[in-house]
PDB file of C-alpha atoms in Angstrom:
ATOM      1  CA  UNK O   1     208.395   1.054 334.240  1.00 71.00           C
ATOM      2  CA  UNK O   2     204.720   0.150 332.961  1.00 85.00           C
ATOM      3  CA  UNK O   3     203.696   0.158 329.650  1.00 92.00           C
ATOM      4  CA  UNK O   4     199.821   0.749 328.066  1.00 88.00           C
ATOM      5  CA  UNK O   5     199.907  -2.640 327.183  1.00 94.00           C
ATOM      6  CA  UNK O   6     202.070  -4.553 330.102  1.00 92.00           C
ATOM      7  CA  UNK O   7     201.910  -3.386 334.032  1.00 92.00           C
ATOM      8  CA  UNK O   8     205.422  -5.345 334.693  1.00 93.00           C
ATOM      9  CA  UNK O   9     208.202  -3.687 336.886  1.00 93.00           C
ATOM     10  CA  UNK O  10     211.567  -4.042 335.086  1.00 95.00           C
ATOM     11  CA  UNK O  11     213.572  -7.288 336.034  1.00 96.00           C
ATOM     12  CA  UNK O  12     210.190  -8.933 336.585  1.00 97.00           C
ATOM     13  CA  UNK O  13     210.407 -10.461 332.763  1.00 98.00           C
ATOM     14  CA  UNK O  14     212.967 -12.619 332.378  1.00 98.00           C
ATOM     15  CA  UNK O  15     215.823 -12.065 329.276  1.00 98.00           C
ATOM     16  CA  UNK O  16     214.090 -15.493 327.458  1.00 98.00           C
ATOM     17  CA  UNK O  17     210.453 -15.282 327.001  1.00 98.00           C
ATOM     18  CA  UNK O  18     207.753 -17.724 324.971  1.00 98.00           C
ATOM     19  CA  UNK O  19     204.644 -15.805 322.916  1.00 98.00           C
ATOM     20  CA  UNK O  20     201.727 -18.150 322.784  1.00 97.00           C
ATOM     21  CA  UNK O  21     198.969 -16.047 321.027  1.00 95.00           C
ATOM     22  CA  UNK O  22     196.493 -17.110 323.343  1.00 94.00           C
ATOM     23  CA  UNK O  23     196.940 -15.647 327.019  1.00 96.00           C
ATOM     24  CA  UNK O  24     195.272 -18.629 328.187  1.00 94.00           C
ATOM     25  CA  UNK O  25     197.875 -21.040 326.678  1.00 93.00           C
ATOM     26  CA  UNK O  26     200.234 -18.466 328.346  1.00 96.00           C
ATOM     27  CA  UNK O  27     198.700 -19.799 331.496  1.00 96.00           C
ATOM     28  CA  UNK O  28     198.412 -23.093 330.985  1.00 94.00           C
ATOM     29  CA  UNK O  29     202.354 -23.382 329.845  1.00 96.00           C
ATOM     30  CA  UNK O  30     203.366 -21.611 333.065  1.00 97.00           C
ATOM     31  CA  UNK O  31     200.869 -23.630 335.531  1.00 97.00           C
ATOM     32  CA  UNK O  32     202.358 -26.937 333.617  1.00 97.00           C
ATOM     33  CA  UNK O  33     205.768 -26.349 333.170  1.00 98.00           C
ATOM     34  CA  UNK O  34     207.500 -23.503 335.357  1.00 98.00           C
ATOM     35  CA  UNK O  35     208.414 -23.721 338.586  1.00 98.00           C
ATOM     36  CA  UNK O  36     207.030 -21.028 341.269  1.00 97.00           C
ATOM     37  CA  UNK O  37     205.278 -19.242 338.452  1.00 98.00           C
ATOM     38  CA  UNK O  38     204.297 -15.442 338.914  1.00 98.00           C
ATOM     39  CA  UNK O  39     201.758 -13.786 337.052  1.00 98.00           C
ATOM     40  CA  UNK O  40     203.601 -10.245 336.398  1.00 97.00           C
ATOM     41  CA  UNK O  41     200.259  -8.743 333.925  1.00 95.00           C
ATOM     42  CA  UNK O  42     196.663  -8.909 333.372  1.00 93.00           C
ATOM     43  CA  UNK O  43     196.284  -5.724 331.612  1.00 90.00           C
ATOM     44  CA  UNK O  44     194.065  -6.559 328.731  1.00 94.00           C
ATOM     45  CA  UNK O  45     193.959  -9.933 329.767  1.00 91.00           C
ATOM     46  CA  UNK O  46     197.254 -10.783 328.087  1.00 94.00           C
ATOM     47  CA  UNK O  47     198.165 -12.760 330.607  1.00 97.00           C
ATOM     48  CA  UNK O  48     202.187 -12.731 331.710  1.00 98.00           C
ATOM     49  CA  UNK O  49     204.457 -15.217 333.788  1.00 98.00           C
ATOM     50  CA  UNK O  50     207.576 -15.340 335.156  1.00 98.00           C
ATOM     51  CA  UNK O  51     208.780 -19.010 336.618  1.00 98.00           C
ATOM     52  CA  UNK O  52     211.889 -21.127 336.419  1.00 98.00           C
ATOM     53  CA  UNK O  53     212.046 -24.316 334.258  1.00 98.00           C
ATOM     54  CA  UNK O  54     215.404 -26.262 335.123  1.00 98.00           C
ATOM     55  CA  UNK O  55     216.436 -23.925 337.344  1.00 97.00           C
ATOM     56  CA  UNK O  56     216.437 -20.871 334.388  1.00 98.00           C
ATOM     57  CA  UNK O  57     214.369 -18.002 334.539  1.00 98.00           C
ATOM     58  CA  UNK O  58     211.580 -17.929 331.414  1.00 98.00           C
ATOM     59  CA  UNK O  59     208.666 -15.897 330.925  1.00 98.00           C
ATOM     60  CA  UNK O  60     205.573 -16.617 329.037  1.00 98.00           C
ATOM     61  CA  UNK O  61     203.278 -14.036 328.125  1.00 98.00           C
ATOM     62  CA  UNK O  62     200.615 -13.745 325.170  1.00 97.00           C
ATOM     63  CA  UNK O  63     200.826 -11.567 322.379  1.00 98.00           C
ATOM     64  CA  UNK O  64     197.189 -11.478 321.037  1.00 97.00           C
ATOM     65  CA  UNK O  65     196.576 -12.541 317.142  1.00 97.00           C
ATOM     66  CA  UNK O  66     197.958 -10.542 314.164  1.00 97.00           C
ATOM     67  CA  UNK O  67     201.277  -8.496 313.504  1.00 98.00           C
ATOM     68  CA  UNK O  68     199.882  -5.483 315.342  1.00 97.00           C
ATOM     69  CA  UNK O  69     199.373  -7.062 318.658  1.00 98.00           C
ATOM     70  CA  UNK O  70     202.790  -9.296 318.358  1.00 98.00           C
ATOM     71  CA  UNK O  71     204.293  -6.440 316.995  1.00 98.00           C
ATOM     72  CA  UNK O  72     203.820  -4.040 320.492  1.00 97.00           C
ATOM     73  CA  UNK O  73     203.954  -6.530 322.831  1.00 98.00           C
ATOM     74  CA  UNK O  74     207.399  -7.914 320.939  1.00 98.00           C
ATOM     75  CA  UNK O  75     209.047  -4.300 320.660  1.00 98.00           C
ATOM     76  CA  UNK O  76     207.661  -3.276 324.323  1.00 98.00           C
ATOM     77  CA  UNK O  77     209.504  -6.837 325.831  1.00 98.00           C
ATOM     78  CA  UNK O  78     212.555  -6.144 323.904  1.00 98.00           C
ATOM     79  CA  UNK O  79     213.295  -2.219 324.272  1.00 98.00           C
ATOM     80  CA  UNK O  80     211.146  -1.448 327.580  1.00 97.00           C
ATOM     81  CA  UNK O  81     211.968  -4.741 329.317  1.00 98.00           C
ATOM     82  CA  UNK O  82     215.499  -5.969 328.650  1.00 98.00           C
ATOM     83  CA  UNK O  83     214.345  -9.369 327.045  1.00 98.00           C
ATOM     84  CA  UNK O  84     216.865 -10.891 324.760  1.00 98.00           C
ATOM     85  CA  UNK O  85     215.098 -13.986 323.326  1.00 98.00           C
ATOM     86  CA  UNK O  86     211.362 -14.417 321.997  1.00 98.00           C
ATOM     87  CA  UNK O  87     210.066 -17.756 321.091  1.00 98.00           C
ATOM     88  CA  UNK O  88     206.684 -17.498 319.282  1.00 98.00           C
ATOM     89  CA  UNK O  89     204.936 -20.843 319.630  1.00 97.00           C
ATOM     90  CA  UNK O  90     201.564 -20.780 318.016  1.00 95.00           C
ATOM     91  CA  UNK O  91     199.758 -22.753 315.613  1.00 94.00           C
ATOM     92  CA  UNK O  92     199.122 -22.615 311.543  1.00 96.00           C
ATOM     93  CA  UNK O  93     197.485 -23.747 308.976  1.00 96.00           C
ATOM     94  CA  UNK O  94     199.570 -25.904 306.927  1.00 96.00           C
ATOM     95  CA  UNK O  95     199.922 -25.456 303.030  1.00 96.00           C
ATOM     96  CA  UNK O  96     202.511 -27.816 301.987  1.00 96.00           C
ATOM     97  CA  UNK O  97     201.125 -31.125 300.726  1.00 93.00           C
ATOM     98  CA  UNK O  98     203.900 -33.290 303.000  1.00 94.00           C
ATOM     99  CA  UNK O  99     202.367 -31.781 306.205  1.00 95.00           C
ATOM    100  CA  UNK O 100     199.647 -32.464 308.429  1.00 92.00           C
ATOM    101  CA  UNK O 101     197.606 -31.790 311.603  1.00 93.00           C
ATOM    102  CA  UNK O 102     199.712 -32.125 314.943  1.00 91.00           C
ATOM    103  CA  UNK O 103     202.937 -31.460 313.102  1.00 94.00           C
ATOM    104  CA  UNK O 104     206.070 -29.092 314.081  1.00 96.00           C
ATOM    105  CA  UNK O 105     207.233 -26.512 311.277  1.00 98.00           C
ATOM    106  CA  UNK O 106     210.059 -24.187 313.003  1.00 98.00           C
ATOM    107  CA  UNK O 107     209.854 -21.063 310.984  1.00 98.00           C
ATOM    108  CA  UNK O 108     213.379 -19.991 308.999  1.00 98.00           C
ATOM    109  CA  UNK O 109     212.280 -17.347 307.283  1.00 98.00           C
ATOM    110  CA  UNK O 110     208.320 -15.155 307.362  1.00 98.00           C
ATOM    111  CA  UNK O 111     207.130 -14.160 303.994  1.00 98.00           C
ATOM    112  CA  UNK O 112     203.684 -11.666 304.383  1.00 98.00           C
ATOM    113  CA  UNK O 113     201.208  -9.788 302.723  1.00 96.00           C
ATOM    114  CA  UNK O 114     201.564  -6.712 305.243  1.00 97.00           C
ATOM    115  CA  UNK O 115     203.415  -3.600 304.856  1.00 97.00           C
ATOM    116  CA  UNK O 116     204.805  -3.973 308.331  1.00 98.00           C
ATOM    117  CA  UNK O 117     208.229  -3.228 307.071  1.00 98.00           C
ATOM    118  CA  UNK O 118     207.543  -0.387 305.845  1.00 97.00           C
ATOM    119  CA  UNK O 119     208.182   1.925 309.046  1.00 97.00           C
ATOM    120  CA  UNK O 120     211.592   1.391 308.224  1.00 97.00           C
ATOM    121  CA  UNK O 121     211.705   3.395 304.812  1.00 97.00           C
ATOM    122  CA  UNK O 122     214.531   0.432 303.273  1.00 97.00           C
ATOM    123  CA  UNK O 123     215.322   0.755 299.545  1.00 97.00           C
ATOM    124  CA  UNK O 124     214.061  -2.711 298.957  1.00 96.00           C
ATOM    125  CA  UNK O 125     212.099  -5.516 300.140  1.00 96.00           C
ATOM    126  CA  UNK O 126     213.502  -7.351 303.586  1.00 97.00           C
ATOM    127  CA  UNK O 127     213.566 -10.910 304.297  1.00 98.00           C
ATOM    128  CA  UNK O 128     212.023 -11.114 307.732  1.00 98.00           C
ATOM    129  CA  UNK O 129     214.418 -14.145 308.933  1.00 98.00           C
ATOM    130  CA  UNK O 130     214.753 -16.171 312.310  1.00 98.00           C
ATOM    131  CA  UNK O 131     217.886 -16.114 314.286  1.00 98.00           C
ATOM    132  CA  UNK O 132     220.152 -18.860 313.770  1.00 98.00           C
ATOM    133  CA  UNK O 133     221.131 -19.329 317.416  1.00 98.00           C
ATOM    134  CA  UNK O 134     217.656 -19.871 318.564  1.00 98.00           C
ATOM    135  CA  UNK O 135     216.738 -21.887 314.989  1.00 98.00           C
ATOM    136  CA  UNK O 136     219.845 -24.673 315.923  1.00 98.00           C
ATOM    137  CA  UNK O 137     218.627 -24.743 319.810  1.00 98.00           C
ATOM    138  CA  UNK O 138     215.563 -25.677 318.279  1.00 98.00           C
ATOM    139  CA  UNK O 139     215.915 -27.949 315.992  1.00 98.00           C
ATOM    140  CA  UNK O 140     218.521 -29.312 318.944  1.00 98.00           C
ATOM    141  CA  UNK O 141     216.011 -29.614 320.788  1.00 98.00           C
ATOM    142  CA  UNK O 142     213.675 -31.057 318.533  1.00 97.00           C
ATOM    143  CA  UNK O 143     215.731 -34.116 317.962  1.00 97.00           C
ATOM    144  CA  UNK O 144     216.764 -34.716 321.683  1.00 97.00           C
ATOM    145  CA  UNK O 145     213.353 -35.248 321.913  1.00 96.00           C
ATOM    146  CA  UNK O 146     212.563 -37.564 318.860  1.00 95.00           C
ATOM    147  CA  UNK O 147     209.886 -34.759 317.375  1.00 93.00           C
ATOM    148  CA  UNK O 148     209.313 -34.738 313.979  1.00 91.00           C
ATOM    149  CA  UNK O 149     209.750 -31.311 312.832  1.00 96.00           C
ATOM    150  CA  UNK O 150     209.525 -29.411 309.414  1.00 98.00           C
ATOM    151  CA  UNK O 151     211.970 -26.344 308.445  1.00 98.00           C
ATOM    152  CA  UNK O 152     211.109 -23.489 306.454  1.00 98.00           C
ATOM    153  CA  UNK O 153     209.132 -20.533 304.862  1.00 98.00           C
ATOM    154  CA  UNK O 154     206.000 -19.455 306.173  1.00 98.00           C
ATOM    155  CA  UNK O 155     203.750 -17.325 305.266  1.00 98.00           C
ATOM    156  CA  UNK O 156     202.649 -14.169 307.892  1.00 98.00           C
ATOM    157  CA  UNK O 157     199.211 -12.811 306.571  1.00 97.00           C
ATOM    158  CA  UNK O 158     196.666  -9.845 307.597  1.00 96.00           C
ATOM    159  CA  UNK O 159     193.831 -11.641 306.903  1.00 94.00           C
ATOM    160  CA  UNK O 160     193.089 -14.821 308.315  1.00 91.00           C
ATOM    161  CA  UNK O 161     189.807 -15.249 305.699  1.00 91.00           C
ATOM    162  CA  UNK O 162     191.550 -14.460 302.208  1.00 86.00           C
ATOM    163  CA  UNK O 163     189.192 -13.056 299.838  1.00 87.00           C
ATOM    164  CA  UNK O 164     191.560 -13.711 297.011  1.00 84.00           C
ATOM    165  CA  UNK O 165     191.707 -17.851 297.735  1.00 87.00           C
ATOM    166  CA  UNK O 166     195.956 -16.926 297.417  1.00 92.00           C
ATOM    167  CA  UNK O 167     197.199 -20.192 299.287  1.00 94.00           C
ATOM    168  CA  UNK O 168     197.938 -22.002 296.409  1.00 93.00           C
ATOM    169  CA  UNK O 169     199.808 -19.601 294.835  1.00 95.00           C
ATOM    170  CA  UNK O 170     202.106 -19.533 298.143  1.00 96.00           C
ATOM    171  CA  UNK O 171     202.118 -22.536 298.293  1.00 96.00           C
ATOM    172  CA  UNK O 172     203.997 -23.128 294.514  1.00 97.00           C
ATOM    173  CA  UNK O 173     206.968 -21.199 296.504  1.00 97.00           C
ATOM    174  CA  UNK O 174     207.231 -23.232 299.079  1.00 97.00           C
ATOM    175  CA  UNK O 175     205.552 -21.954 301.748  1.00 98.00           C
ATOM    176  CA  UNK O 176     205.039 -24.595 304.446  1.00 98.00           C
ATOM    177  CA  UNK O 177     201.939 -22.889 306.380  1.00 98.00           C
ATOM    178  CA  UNK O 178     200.488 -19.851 307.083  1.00 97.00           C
ATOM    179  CA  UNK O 179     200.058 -17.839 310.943  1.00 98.00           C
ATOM    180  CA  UNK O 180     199.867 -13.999 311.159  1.00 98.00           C
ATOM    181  CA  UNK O 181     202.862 -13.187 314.096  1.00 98.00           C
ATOM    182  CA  UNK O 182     206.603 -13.860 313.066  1.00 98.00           C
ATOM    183  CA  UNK O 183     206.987 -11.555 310.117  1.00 98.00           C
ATOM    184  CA  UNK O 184     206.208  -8.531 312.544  1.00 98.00           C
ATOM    185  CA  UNK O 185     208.096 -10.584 315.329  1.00 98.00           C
ATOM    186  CA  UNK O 186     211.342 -11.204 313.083  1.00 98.00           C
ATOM    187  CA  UNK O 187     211.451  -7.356 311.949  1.00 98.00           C
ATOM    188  CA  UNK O 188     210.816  -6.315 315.541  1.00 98.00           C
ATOM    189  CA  UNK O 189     213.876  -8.706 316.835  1.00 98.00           C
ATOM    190  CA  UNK O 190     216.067  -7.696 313.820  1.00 98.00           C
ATOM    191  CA  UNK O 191     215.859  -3.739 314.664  1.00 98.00           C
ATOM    192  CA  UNK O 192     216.212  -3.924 318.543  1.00 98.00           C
ATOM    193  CA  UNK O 193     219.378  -6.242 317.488  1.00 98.00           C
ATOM    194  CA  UNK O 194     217.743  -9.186 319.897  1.00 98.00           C
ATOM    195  CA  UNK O 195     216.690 -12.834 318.579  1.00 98.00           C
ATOM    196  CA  UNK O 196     213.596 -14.423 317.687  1.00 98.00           C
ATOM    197  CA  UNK O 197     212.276 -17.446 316.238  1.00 98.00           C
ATOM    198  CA  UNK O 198     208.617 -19.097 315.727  1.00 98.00           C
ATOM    199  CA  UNK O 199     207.776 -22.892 316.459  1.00 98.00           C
ATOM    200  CA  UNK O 200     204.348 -24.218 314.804  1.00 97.00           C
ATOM    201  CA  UNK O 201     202.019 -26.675 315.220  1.00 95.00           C
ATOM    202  CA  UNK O 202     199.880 -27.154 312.402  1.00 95.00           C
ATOM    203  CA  UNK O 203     195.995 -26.569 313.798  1.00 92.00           C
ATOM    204  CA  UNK O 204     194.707 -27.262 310.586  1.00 92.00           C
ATOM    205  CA  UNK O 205     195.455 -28.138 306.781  1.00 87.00           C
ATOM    206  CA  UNK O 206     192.916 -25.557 305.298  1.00 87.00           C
ATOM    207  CA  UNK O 207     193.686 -26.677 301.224  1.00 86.00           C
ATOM    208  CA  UNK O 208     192.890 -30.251 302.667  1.00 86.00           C
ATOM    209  CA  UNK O 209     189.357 -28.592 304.484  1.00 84.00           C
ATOM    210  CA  UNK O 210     190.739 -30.479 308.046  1.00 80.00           C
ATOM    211  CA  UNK O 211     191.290 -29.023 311.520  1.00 84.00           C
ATOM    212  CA  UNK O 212     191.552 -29.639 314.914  1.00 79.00           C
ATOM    213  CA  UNK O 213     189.314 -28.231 317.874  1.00 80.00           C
ATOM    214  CA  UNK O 214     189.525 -24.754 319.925  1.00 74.00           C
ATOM    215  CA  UNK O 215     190.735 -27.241 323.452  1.00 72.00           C
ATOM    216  CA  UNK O 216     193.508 -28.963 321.100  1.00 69.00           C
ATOM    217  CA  UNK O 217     194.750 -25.646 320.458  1.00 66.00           C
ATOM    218  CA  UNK O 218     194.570 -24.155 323.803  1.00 60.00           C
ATOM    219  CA  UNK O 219     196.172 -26.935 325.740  1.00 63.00           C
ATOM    220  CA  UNK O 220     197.466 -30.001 323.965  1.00 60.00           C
ATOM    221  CA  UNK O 221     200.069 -29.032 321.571  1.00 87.00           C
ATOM    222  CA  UNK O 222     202.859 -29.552 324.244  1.00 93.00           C
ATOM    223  CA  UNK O 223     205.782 -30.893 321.724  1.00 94.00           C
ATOM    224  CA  UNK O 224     206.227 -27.114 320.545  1.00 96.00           C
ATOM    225  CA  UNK O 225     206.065 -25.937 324.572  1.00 96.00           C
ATOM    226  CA  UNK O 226     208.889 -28.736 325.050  1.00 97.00           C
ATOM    227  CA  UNK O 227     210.959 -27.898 321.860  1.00 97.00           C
ATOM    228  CA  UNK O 228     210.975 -23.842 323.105  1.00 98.00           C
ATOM    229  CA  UNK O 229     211.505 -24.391 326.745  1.00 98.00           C
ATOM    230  CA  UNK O 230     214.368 -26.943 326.134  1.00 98.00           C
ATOM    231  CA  UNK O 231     216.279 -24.895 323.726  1.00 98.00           C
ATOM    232  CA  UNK O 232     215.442 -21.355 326.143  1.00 98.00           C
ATOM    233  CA  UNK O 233     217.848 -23.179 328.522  1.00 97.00           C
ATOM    234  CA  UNK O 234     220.650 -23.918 326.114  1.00 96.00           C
ATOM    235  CA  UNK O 235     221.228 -20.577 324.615  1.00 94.00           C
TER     236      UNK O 235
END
């Protein structure tokens, strides 16, 4: 039961699965944190794994950057595969004066620029919004472990360089950061009828002109690996 985009056998992904964007942090979580890990697909290089951590079954696979990549590899995992759960842990660039570098922002809601929704032909604009069971596992999970955490809007864009300098004006709504997945990831979740949620760490703070570096981002940013595996195993 391949897909273009995943060479997996059905029942090889388990129901709960984590979406770094990069493949190789897909690998790294797996390597670091699952038990007996088994890489089920290299096609592309989006790298897949299926392990146990505390004796449940989670996958982690990448989903590539931008709502087109998230937004196959998402629909594929949920409709193709069986999977029930998505956890997109990635990082962003935070916007909201009150938070900086290293931080957790677990994503209520996903405003965007991109016309995603518009496959669905609604008579109005949708809310792309997390689901609550994973959001309280989260947060759950976030304070069992004494992380500070942020809650919250954020902003899903096309572009990663905006021509039109626009963070500011997200920003006066209350946008905590921007990434370019959980819109598309949300939507996706909300029309197979499964759940979804997106945990952040801010990589940088571009309206301060501060960042961190490519290794920090590939391998260090384990409180938002912790926060998502603890709360796959309590829903």
């Amino acid at each position: 039961m391949s897909t273009p985009h995943n060479n997996a056998e059905y029942g090889q992904i388990a129901k709960t699965v984590l979406m770094p964007g990069d493949p190789l942090r897909a690998k790294f979580i797996a390597e670091t944190y699952l038990e007996n890990p088994v890489c089920y697909n290299e096609v592309r290089g989006m790298l897949g794994f299926t392990g146990t951590y505390k004796g449940k079954e989670i996958s982690v696979q990448g989903s590539g950057m931008g709502m087109p990549s998230i937004g196959i590899y998402s629909h594929e995992l949920y409709n193709v595969y069986g999977v029930e759960n998505i956890f997109r842990i990635g990082t962003a660039g935070s916007i909201a004066d009150n938070i900086n570098l290293r931080e957790i922002i677990i994503g209520q809601s996903a405003s965007t620029n991109s016309n995603y929704a518009s496959q669905y032909r609604l008579p109005g604009t949708y809310a792309p919004t997390a689901s609550y069971k994973l959001l309280k596992a989260a947060v759950d999970a976030a304070d069992k472990l004494g992380s500070a955490y942020h809650v919250g809007n954020i902003l899903s864009s096309d572009t990663f360089y905006d021509d039109a300098s626009s963070l500011a004006d997200w920003q006066k709504m209350g946008v905590l950061a921007i990434e370019m997945e959980a819109a598309a990831l949300y939507m996706n979740a909300a029309r197979a009828g499964k759940n979804a949620l997106c945990i952040l760490t801010v990589s940088d703070c571009p309206l301060k002109n501060l960042s961190t570096t490519a290794q920090e981002r590939q391998t260090s940013f384990r409180d938002m690996m912790e926060i998502a595996l603890e709360a796959a195993i309590n829903i």
